[in-house]
Amino acid sequence: MTRPSARHVLPEFTERTASGHRTMDPYSKLLQERIVLLGTRIDETSANDVMAQFMYLEHQAPDRDVSLYVNSPGGSFHAMSAIYDTLRYVTCDVETICLGRAEGTAALLLAAGTPGKRFVLPGARLVLRQPALTEPTQGRASDLAIRAEELARIRSRMEEMLVRHTGRTAEQVRSDIERDTVLDARAAVDHGLADRIVPGRRGAHPATGTR
């Protein structure tokens, strides 16, 4: 018998309720608390998961915040764009929190949270990088030119997003992503990717100050 990998085995816990007992997994419990976790590489599957949870939570309570916790190495720009558009489409404010890492496209999602509600934990690591081909490319010269044009379009779109959400100039953003820019929590705040560093949930909503 082939055992499933640990990644696909979710722990379960049982809660006592008024009507008896209820068994849940951690993700279901987080969803009850309006928390969405992006803890994998960003691809079509993870994007659809996050989008579905956003849409469900908006339908359930359109005026209540949703929290998006990010610990991701980044991934597909197109999959990230689907999450990004959904994040901006729903009526709920979206609080973003980086715990662990947010690299490449994941850093864009962190920055796209509702202003004043974008947080990083003290040990967070963020990386800004330009888009690149992930595998060797072959084909005719005209096909390669099309791929190059698409890559340039994606880079331009990434720069626009970063300018919009960080407040940095286009020149600064272009310099930031020309080579990998590795940022700790303080540098992420200084770059405008987050609003403040929080050591825990109680610190996420101070009475005053934005950074």
PDB file of C-alpha atoms in Angstrom:
ATOM      1  CA  MET A   1       0.000   0.000   0.000  1.00  0.00           C
ATOM      2  CA  THR A   2       1.301   3.444  -0.927  1.00  0.00           C
ATOM      3  CA  ARG A   3       1.069   5.909   1.929  1.00  0.00           C
ATOM      4  CA  PRO A   4       0.138   9.508   1.027  1.00  0.00           C
ATOM      5  CA  SER A   5       2.831  12.089   1.608  1.00  0.00           C
ATOM      6  CA  ALA A   6       2.572  14.077   4.820  1.00  0.00           C
ATOM      7  CA  ARG A   7       1.790  17.199   2.816  1.00  0.00           C
ATOM      8  CA  HIS A   8      -1.596  15.761   1.858  1.00  0.00           C
ATOM      9  CA  VAL A   9      -2.572  14.448   5.282  1.00  0.00           C
ATOM     10  CA  LEU A  10      -4.418  17.036   7.357  1.00  0.00           C
ATOM     11  CA  PRO A  11      -4.621  16.634  11.123  1.00  0.00           C
ATOM     12  CA  GLU A  12      -8.126  16.688  12.516  1.00  0.00           C
ATOM     13  CA  PHE A  13      -9.508  17.730  15.861  1.00  0.00           C
ATOM     14  CA  THR A  14     -12.869  17.309  17.495  1.00  0.00           C
ATOM     15  CA  GLU A  15     -14.848  20.074  19.153  1.00  0.00           C
ATOM     16  CA  ARG A  16     -17.725  19.682  21.537  1.00  0.00           C
ATOM     17  CA  THR A  17     -20.846  21.519  20.370  1.00  0.00           C
ATOM     18  CA  ALA A  18     -24.370  21.978  21.729  1.00  0.00           C
ATOM     19  CA  SER A  19     -25.569  19.151  19.504  1.00  0.00           C
ATOM     20  CA  GLY A  20     -22.670  16.769  20.140  1.00  0.00           C
ATOM     21  CA  HIS A  21     -19.216  16.726  18.570  1.00  0.00           C
ATOM     22  CA  ARG A  22     -17.805  18.100  15.334  1.00  0.00           C
ATOM     23  CA  THR A  23     -14.586  17.032  13.608  1.00  0.00           C
ATOM     24  CA  MET A  24     -12.701  19.669  11.625  1.00  0.00           C
ATOM     25  CA  ASP A  25      -9.333  20.239   9.981  1.00  0.00           C
ATOM     26  CA  PRO A  26      -7.224  23.388  10.599  1.00  0.00           C
ATOM     27  CA  TYR A  27      -8.132  25.006   7.269  1.00  0.00           C
ATOM     28  CA  SER A  28     -11.849  24.725   7.931  1.00  0.00           C
ATOM     29  CA  LYS A  29     -11.344  26.262  11.350  1.00  0.00           C
ATOM     30  CA  LEU A  30      -9.311  29.117   9.880  1.00  0.00           C
ATOM     31  CA  LEU A  31     -12.031  29.748   7.296  1.00  0.00           C
ATOM     32  CA  GLN A  32     -14.537  30.082  10.127  1.00  0.00           C
ATOM     33  CA  GLU A  33     -12.315  32.837  11.508  1.00  0.00           C
ATOM     34  CA  ARG A  34     -12.182  34.491   8.042  1.00  0.00           C
ATOM     35  CA  ILE A  35      -8.525  33.562   7.609  1.00  0.00           C
ATOM     36  CA  VAL A  36      -7.203  32.379   4.224  1.00  0.00           C
ATOM     37  CA  LEU A  37      -3.741  30.789   4.124  1.00  0.00           C
ATOM     38  CA  LEU A  38      -1.573  30.904   1.021  1.00  0.00           C
ATOM     39  CA  GLY A  39       1.196  28.527   2.049  1.00  0.00           C
ATOM     40  CA  THR A  40       2.265  26.998  -1.261  1.00  0.00           C
ATOM     41  CA  ARG A  41       3.669  28.009  -4.614  1.00  0.00           C
ATOM     42  CA  ILE A  42       1.231  30.186  -6.555  1.00  0.00           C
ATOM     43  CA  ASP A  43      -0.270  28.213  -9.420  1.00  0.00           C
ATOM     44  CA  GLU A  44      -3.732  27.730 -10.904  1.00  0.00           C
ATOM     45  CA  THR A  45      -4.763  25.291  -8.163  1.00  0.00           C
ATOM     46  CA  SER A  46      -3.717  27.425  -5.206  1.00  0.00           C
ATOM     47  CA  ALA A  47      -5.149  30.527  -6.907  1.00  0.00           C
ATOM     48  CA  ASN A  48      -8.528  28.864  -7.365  1.00  0.00           C
ATOM     49  CA  ASP A  49      -8.506  27.767  -3.715  1.00  0.00           C
ATOM     50  CA  VAL A  50      -7.813  31.306  -2.479  1.00  0.00           C
ATOM     51  CA  MET A  51     -10.318  32.888  -4.879  1.00  0.00           C
ATOM     52  CA  ALA A  52     -13.080  30.484  -3.856  1.00  0.00           C
ATOM     53  CA  GLN A  53     -12.496  31.249  -0.182  1.00  0.00           C
ATOM     54  CA  PHE A  54     -12.547  35.004  -0.809  1.00  0.00           C
ATOM     55  CA  MET A  55     -15.818  34.777  -2.722  1.00  0.00           C
ATOM     56  CA  TYR A  56     -17.409  32.584  -0.070  1.00  0.00           C
ATOM     57  CA  LEU A  57     -16.375  34.889   2.772  1.00  0.00           C
ATOM     58  CA  GLU A  58     -17.602  37.967   0.910  1.00  0.00           C
ATOM     59  CA  HIS A  59     -20.967  36.306   0.359  1.00  0.00           C
ATOM     60  CA  GLN A  60     -21.128  35.308   4.010  1.00  0.00           C
ATOM     61  CA  ALA A  61     -20.336  38.765   5.420  1.00  0.00           C
ATOM     62  CA  PRO A  62     -19.459  41.457   2.838  1.00  0.00           C
ATOM     63  CA  ASP A  63     -18.633  44.088   5.470  1.00  0.00           C
ATOM     64  CA  ARG A  64     -16.202  42.003   7.561  1.00  0.00           C
ATOM     65  CA  ASP A  65     -12.460  41.876   6.932  1.00  0.00           C
ATOM     66  CA  VAL A  66     -10.733  38.852   5.447  1.00  0.00           C
ATOM     67  CA  SER A  67      -7.163  38.009   6.518  1.00  0.00           C
ATOM     68  CA  LEU A  68      -4.762  36.576   3.933  1.00  0.00           C
ATOM     69  CA  TYR A  69      -1.722  34.932   5.532  1.00  0.00           C
ATOM     70  CA  VAL A  70       1.170  34.540   3.080  1.00  0.00           C
ATOM     71  CA  ASN A  71       4.069  32.081   3.266  1.00  0.00           C
ATOM     72  CA  SER A  72       4.900  31.434  -0.355  1.00  0.00           C
ATOM     73  CA  PRO A  73       7.892  31.275  -2.720  1.00  0.00           C
ATOM     74  CA  GLY A  74       5.792  33.012  -5.380  1.00  0.00           C
ATOM     75  CA  GLY A  75       5.066  31.461  -8.738  1.00  0.00           C
ATOM     76  CA  SER A  76       2.922  32.091 -11.805  1.00  0.00           C
ATOM     77  CA  PHE A  77       2.227  35.743 -12.568  1.00  0.00           C
ATOM     78  CA  HIS A  78      -1.061  34.858 -14.253  1.00  0.00           C
ATOM     79  CA  ALA A  79      -2.253  32.817 -11.260  1.00  0.00           C
ATOM     80  CA  MET A  80      -1.217  35.653  -8.941  1.00  0.00           C
ATOM     81  CA  SER A  81      -3.130  38.125 -11.121  1.00  0.00           C
ATOM     82  CA  ALA A  82      -6.306  36.089 -10.636  1.00  0.00           C
ATOM     83  CA  ILE A  83      -5.918  36.306  -6.849  1.00  0.00           C
ATOM     84  CA  TYR A  84      -4.962  39.988  -7.085  1.00  0.00           C
ATOM     85  CA  ASP A  85      -8.046  40.865  -9.131  1.00  0.00           C
ATOM     86  CA  THR A  86     -10.286  38.916  -6.749  1.00  0.00           C
ATOM     87  CA  LEU A  87      -8.701  40.623  -3.744  1.00  0.00           C
ATOM     88  CA  ARG A  88      -9.566  43.997  -5.265  1.00  0.00           C
ATOM     89  CA  TYR A  89     -12.983  42.841  -6.504  1.00  0.00           C
ATOM     90  CA  VAL A  90     -14.499  41.720  -3.210  1.00  0.00           C
ATOM     91  CA  THR A  91     -16.142  44.339  -0.998  1.00  0.00           C
ATOM     92  CA  CYS A  92     -14.331  43.129   2.144  1.00  0.00           C
ATOM     93  CA  ASP A  93     -11.149  44.805   3.311  1.00  0.00           C
ATOM     94  CA  VAL A  94      -8.310  42.300   2.941  1.00  0.00           C
ATOM     95  CA  GLU A  95      -5.696  42.275   5.696  1.00  0.00           C
ATOM     96  CA  THR A  96      -2.420  40.725   4.504  1.00  0.00           C
ATOM     97  CA  ILE A  97       0.149  39.186   6.835  1.00  0.00           C
ATOM     98  CA  CYS A  98       3.509  37.687   5.853  1.00  0.00           C
ATOM     99  CA  LEU A  99       4.705  34.945   8.157  1.00  0.00           C
ATOM    100  CA  GLY A 100       7.709  33.133   6.771  1.00  0.00           C
ATOM    101  CA  ARG A 101       8.359  34.399   3.289  1.00  0.00           C
ATOM    102  CA  ALA A 102       6.767  36.230   0.388  1.00  0.00           C
ATOM    103  CA  GLU A 103       8.886  36.052  -2.733  1.00  0.00           C
ATOM    104  CA  GLY A 104       8.275  37.372  -6.227  1.00  0.00           C
ATOM    105  CA  THR A 105       4.568  37.373  -7.012  1.00  0.00           C
ATOM    106  CA  ALA A 106       3.706  36.573  -3.376  1.00  0.00           C
ATOM    107  CA  ALA A 107       5.267  39.905  -2.327  1.00  0.00           C
ATOM    108  CA  LEU A 108       2.885  41.656  -4.738  1.00  0.00           C
ATOM    109  CA  LEU A 109      -0.111  40.081  -3.003  1.00  0.00           C
ATOM    110  CA  LEU A 110       1.157  41.215   0.383  1.00  0.00           C
ATOM    111  CA  ALA A 111       1.516  44.784  -0.903  1.00  0.00           C
ATOM    112  CA  ALA A 112      -1.971  44.720  -2.457  1.00  0.00           C
ATOM    113  CA  GLY A 113      -3.728  44.389   0.892  1.00  0.00           C
ATOM    114  CA  THR A 114      -5.922  47.169   2.249  1.00  0.00           C
ATOM    115  CA  PRO A 115      -3.736  50.180   3.175  1.00  0.00           C
ATOM    116  CA  GLY A 116      -3.037  50.231   6.894  1.00  0.00           C
ATOM    117  CA  LYS A 117      -3.749  46.497   7.156  1.00  0.00           C
ATOM    118  CA  ARG A 118      -0.584  45.029   5.634  1.00  0.00           C
ATOM    119  CA  PHE A 119       1.653  43.374   8.204  1.00  0.00           C
ATOM    120  CA  VAL A 120       4.891  41.407   8.435  1.00  0.00           C
ATOM    121  CA  LEU A 121       6.097  39.265  11.307  1.00  0.00           C
ATOM    122  CA  PRO A 122       9.595  40.061  12.641  1.00  0.00           C
ATOM    123  CA  GLY A 123      11.261  37.073  10.958  1.00  0.00           C
ATOM    124  CA  ALA A 124       9.625  37.554   7.555  1.00  0.00           C
ATOM    125  CA  ARG A 125      11.717  37.439   4.386  1.00  0.00           C
ATOM    126  CA  LEU A 126      10.551  39.130   1.201  1.00  0.00           C
ATOM    127  CA  VAL A 127      12.138  39.053  -2.230  1.00  0.00           C
ATOM    128  CA  LEU A 128      11.429  41.368  -5.150  1.00  0.00           C
ATOM    129  CA  ARG A 129      12.405  39.932  -8.522  1.00  0.00           C
ATOM    130  CA  GLN A 130      11.594  40.402 -12.164  1.00  0.00           C
ATOM    131  CA  PRO A 131       9.705  37.729 -14.113  1.00  0.00           C
ATOM    132  CA  ALA A 132      11.746  35.094 -15.906  1.00  0.00           C
ATOM    133  CA  LEU A 133      11.182  32.032 -18.054  1.00  0.00           C
ATOM    134  CA  THR A 134      11.041  28.961 -15.841  1.00  0.00           C
ATOM    135  CA  GLU A 135      12.127  26.437 -18.460  1.00  0.00           C
ATOM    136  CA  PRO A 136      14.272  26.300 -21.611  1.00  0.00           C
ATOM    137  CA  THR A 137      12.508  27.784 -24.620  1.00  0.00           C
ATOM    138  CA  GLN A 138      12.782  26.528 -28.166  1.00  0.00           C
ATOM    139  CA  GLY A 139      11.097  27.565 -31.371  1.00  0.00           C
ATOM    140  CA  ARG A 140      11.248  29.842 -34.378  1.00  0.00           C
ATOM    141  CA  ALA A 141      12.598  33.363 -34.091  1.00  0.00           C
ATOM    142  CA  SER A 142       9.071  34.804 -34.402  1.00  0.00           C
ATOM    143  CA  ASP A 143       7.828  32.570 -31.573  1.00  0.00           C
ATOM    144  CA  LEU A 144      10.732  33.585 -29.327  1.00  0.00           C
ATOM    145  CA  ALA A 145      10.018  37.250 -30.076  1.00  0.00           C
ATOM    146  CA  ILE A 146       6.424  36.758 -28.940  1.00  0.00           C
ATOM    147  CA  ARG A 147       7.625  35.159 -25.690  1.00  0.00           C
ATOM    148  CA  ALA A 148      10.023  38.050 -25.120  1.00  0.00           C
ATOM    149  CA  GLU A 149       7.248  40.589 -25.696  1.00  0.00           C
ATOM    150  CA  GLU A 150       4.992  38.780 -23.225  1.00  0.00           C
ATOM    151  CA  LEU A 151       7.767  38.706 -20.624  1.00  0.00           C
ATOM    152  CA  ALA A 152       8.298  42.453 -21.082  1.00  0.00           C
ATOM    153  CA  ARG A 153       4.542  43.046 -20.717  1.00  0.00           C
ATOM    154  CA  ILE A 154       4.458  41.059 -17.472  1.00  0.00           C
ATOM    155  CA  ARG A 155       7.420  43.009 -16.110  1.00  0.00           C
ATOM    156  CA  SER A 156       5.701  46.289 -16.972  1.00  0.00           C
ATOM    157  CA  ARG A 157       2.546  45.125 -15.220  1.00  0.00           C
ATOM    158  CA  MET A 158       4.514  44.117 -12.113  1.00  0.00           C
ATOM    159  CA  GLU A 159       6.171  47.527 -12.021  1.00  0.00           C
ATOM    160  CA  GLU A 160       2.775  49.245 -12.245  1.00  0.00           C
ATOM    161  CA  MET A 161       1.460  47.183  -9.323  1.00  0.00           C
ATOM    162  CA  LEU A 162       4.474  47.948  -7.153  1.00  0.00           C
ATOM    163  CA  VAL A 163       4.304  51.668  -7.919  1.00  0.00           C
ATOM    164  CA  ARG A 164       0.591  51.698  -7.038  1.00  0.00           C
ATOM    165  CA  HIS A 165       0.901  49.823  -3.762  1.00  0.00           C
ATOM    166  CA  THR A 166       4.299  50.902  -2.414  1.00  0.00           C
ATOM    167  CA  GLY A 167       4.418  54.587  -3.274  1.00  0.00           C
ATOM    168  CA  ARG A 168       7.901  54.179  -4.762  1.00  0.00           C
ATOM    169  CA  THR A 169       8.749  55.797  -8.064  1.00  0.00           C
ATOM    170  CA  ALA A 170       8.853  53.858 -11.314  1.00  0.00           C
ATOM    171  CA  GLU A 171      12.627  54.308 -11.400  1.00  0.00           C
ATOM    172  CA  GLN A 172      13.021  52.893  -7.893  1.00  0.00           C
ATOM    173  CA  VAL A 173      10.800  49.921  -8.679  1.00  0.00           C
ATOM    174  CA  ARG A 174      12.693  49.134 -11.883  1.00  0.00           C
ATOM    175  CA  SER A 175      15.928  49.145  -9.892  1.00  0.00           C
ATOM    176  CA  ASP A 176      14.387  46.998  -7.139  1.00  0.00           C
ATOM    177  CA  ILE A 177      13.432  44.161  -9.483  1.00  0.00           C
ATOM    178  CA  GLU A 178      16.388  44.289 -11.874  1.00  0.00           C
ATOM    179  CA  ARG A 179      18.170  41.873  -9.533  1.00  0.00           C
ATOM    180  CA  ASP A 180      16.725  39.948  -6.606  1.00  0.00           C
ATOM    181  CA  THR A 181      16.183  42.393  -3.743  1.00  0.00           C
ATOM    182  CA  VAL A 182      16.015  40.526  -0.427  1.00  0.00           C
ATOM    183  CA  LEU A 183      14.213  42.380   2.354  1.00  0.00           C
ATOM    184  CA  ASP A 184      13.802  41.695   6.037  1.00  0.00           C
ATOM    185  CA  ALA A 185      10.721  42.891   7.905  1.00  0.00           C
ATOM    186  CA  ARG A 186      11.998  46.432   8.494  1.00  0.00           C
ATOM    187  CA  ALA A 187      13.140  46.836   4.899  1.00  0.00           C
ATOM    188  CA  ALA A 188       9.761  45.568   3.667  1.00  0.00           C
ATOM    189  CA  VAL A 189       8.040  48.342   5.628  1.00  0.00           C
ATOM    190  CA  ASP A 190      10.558  50.912   4.379  1.00  0.00           C
ATOM    191  CA  HIS A 191       9.885  49.784   0.799  1.00  0.00           C
ATOM    192  CA  GLY A 192       6.122  50.228   1.270  1.00  0.00           C
ATOM    193  CA  LEU A 193       5.288  46.534   0.870  1.00  0.00           C
ATOM    194  CA  ALA A 194       3.818  46.466   4.380  1.00  0.00           C
ATOM    195  CA  ASP A 195       2.555  49.017   6.886  1.00  0.00           C
ATOM    196  CA  ARG A 196       4.094  47.712  10.078  1.00  0.00           C
ATOM    197  CA  ILE A 197       5.866  44.873  11.841  1.00  0.00           C
ATOM    198  CA  VAL A 198       3.775  42.960  14.362  1.00  0.00           C
ATOM    199  CA  PRO A 199       5.054  40.351  16.826  1.00  0.00           C
ATOM    200  CA  GLY A 200       1.578  38.822  17.277  1.00  0.00           C
ATOM    201  CA  ARG A 201      -2.116  39.244  16.578  1.00  0.00           C
ATOM    202  CA  ARG A 202      -2.604  41.736  19.412  1.00  0.00           C
ATOM    203  CA  GLY A 203      -0.082  44.040  17.804  1.00  0.00           C
ATOM    204  CA  ALA A 204      -1.839  44.026  14.435  1.00  0.00           C
ATOM    205  CA  HIS A 205      -4.281  46.770  15.391  1.00  0.00           C
ATOM    206  CA  PRO A 206      -2.519  49.482  17.407  1.00  0.00           C
ATOM    207  CA  ALA A 207      -4.491  52.597  18.218  1.00  0.00           C
ATOM    208  CA  THR A 208      -2.158  54.970  16.418  1.00  0.00           C
ATOM    209  CA  GLY A 209       0.600  54.980  13.813  1.00  0.00           C
ATOM    210  CA  THR A 210       0.899  53.309  10.448  1.00  0.00           C
ATOM    211  CA  ARG A 211       4.514  52.201  10.359  1.00  0.00           C
TER     212      ARG A 211
END
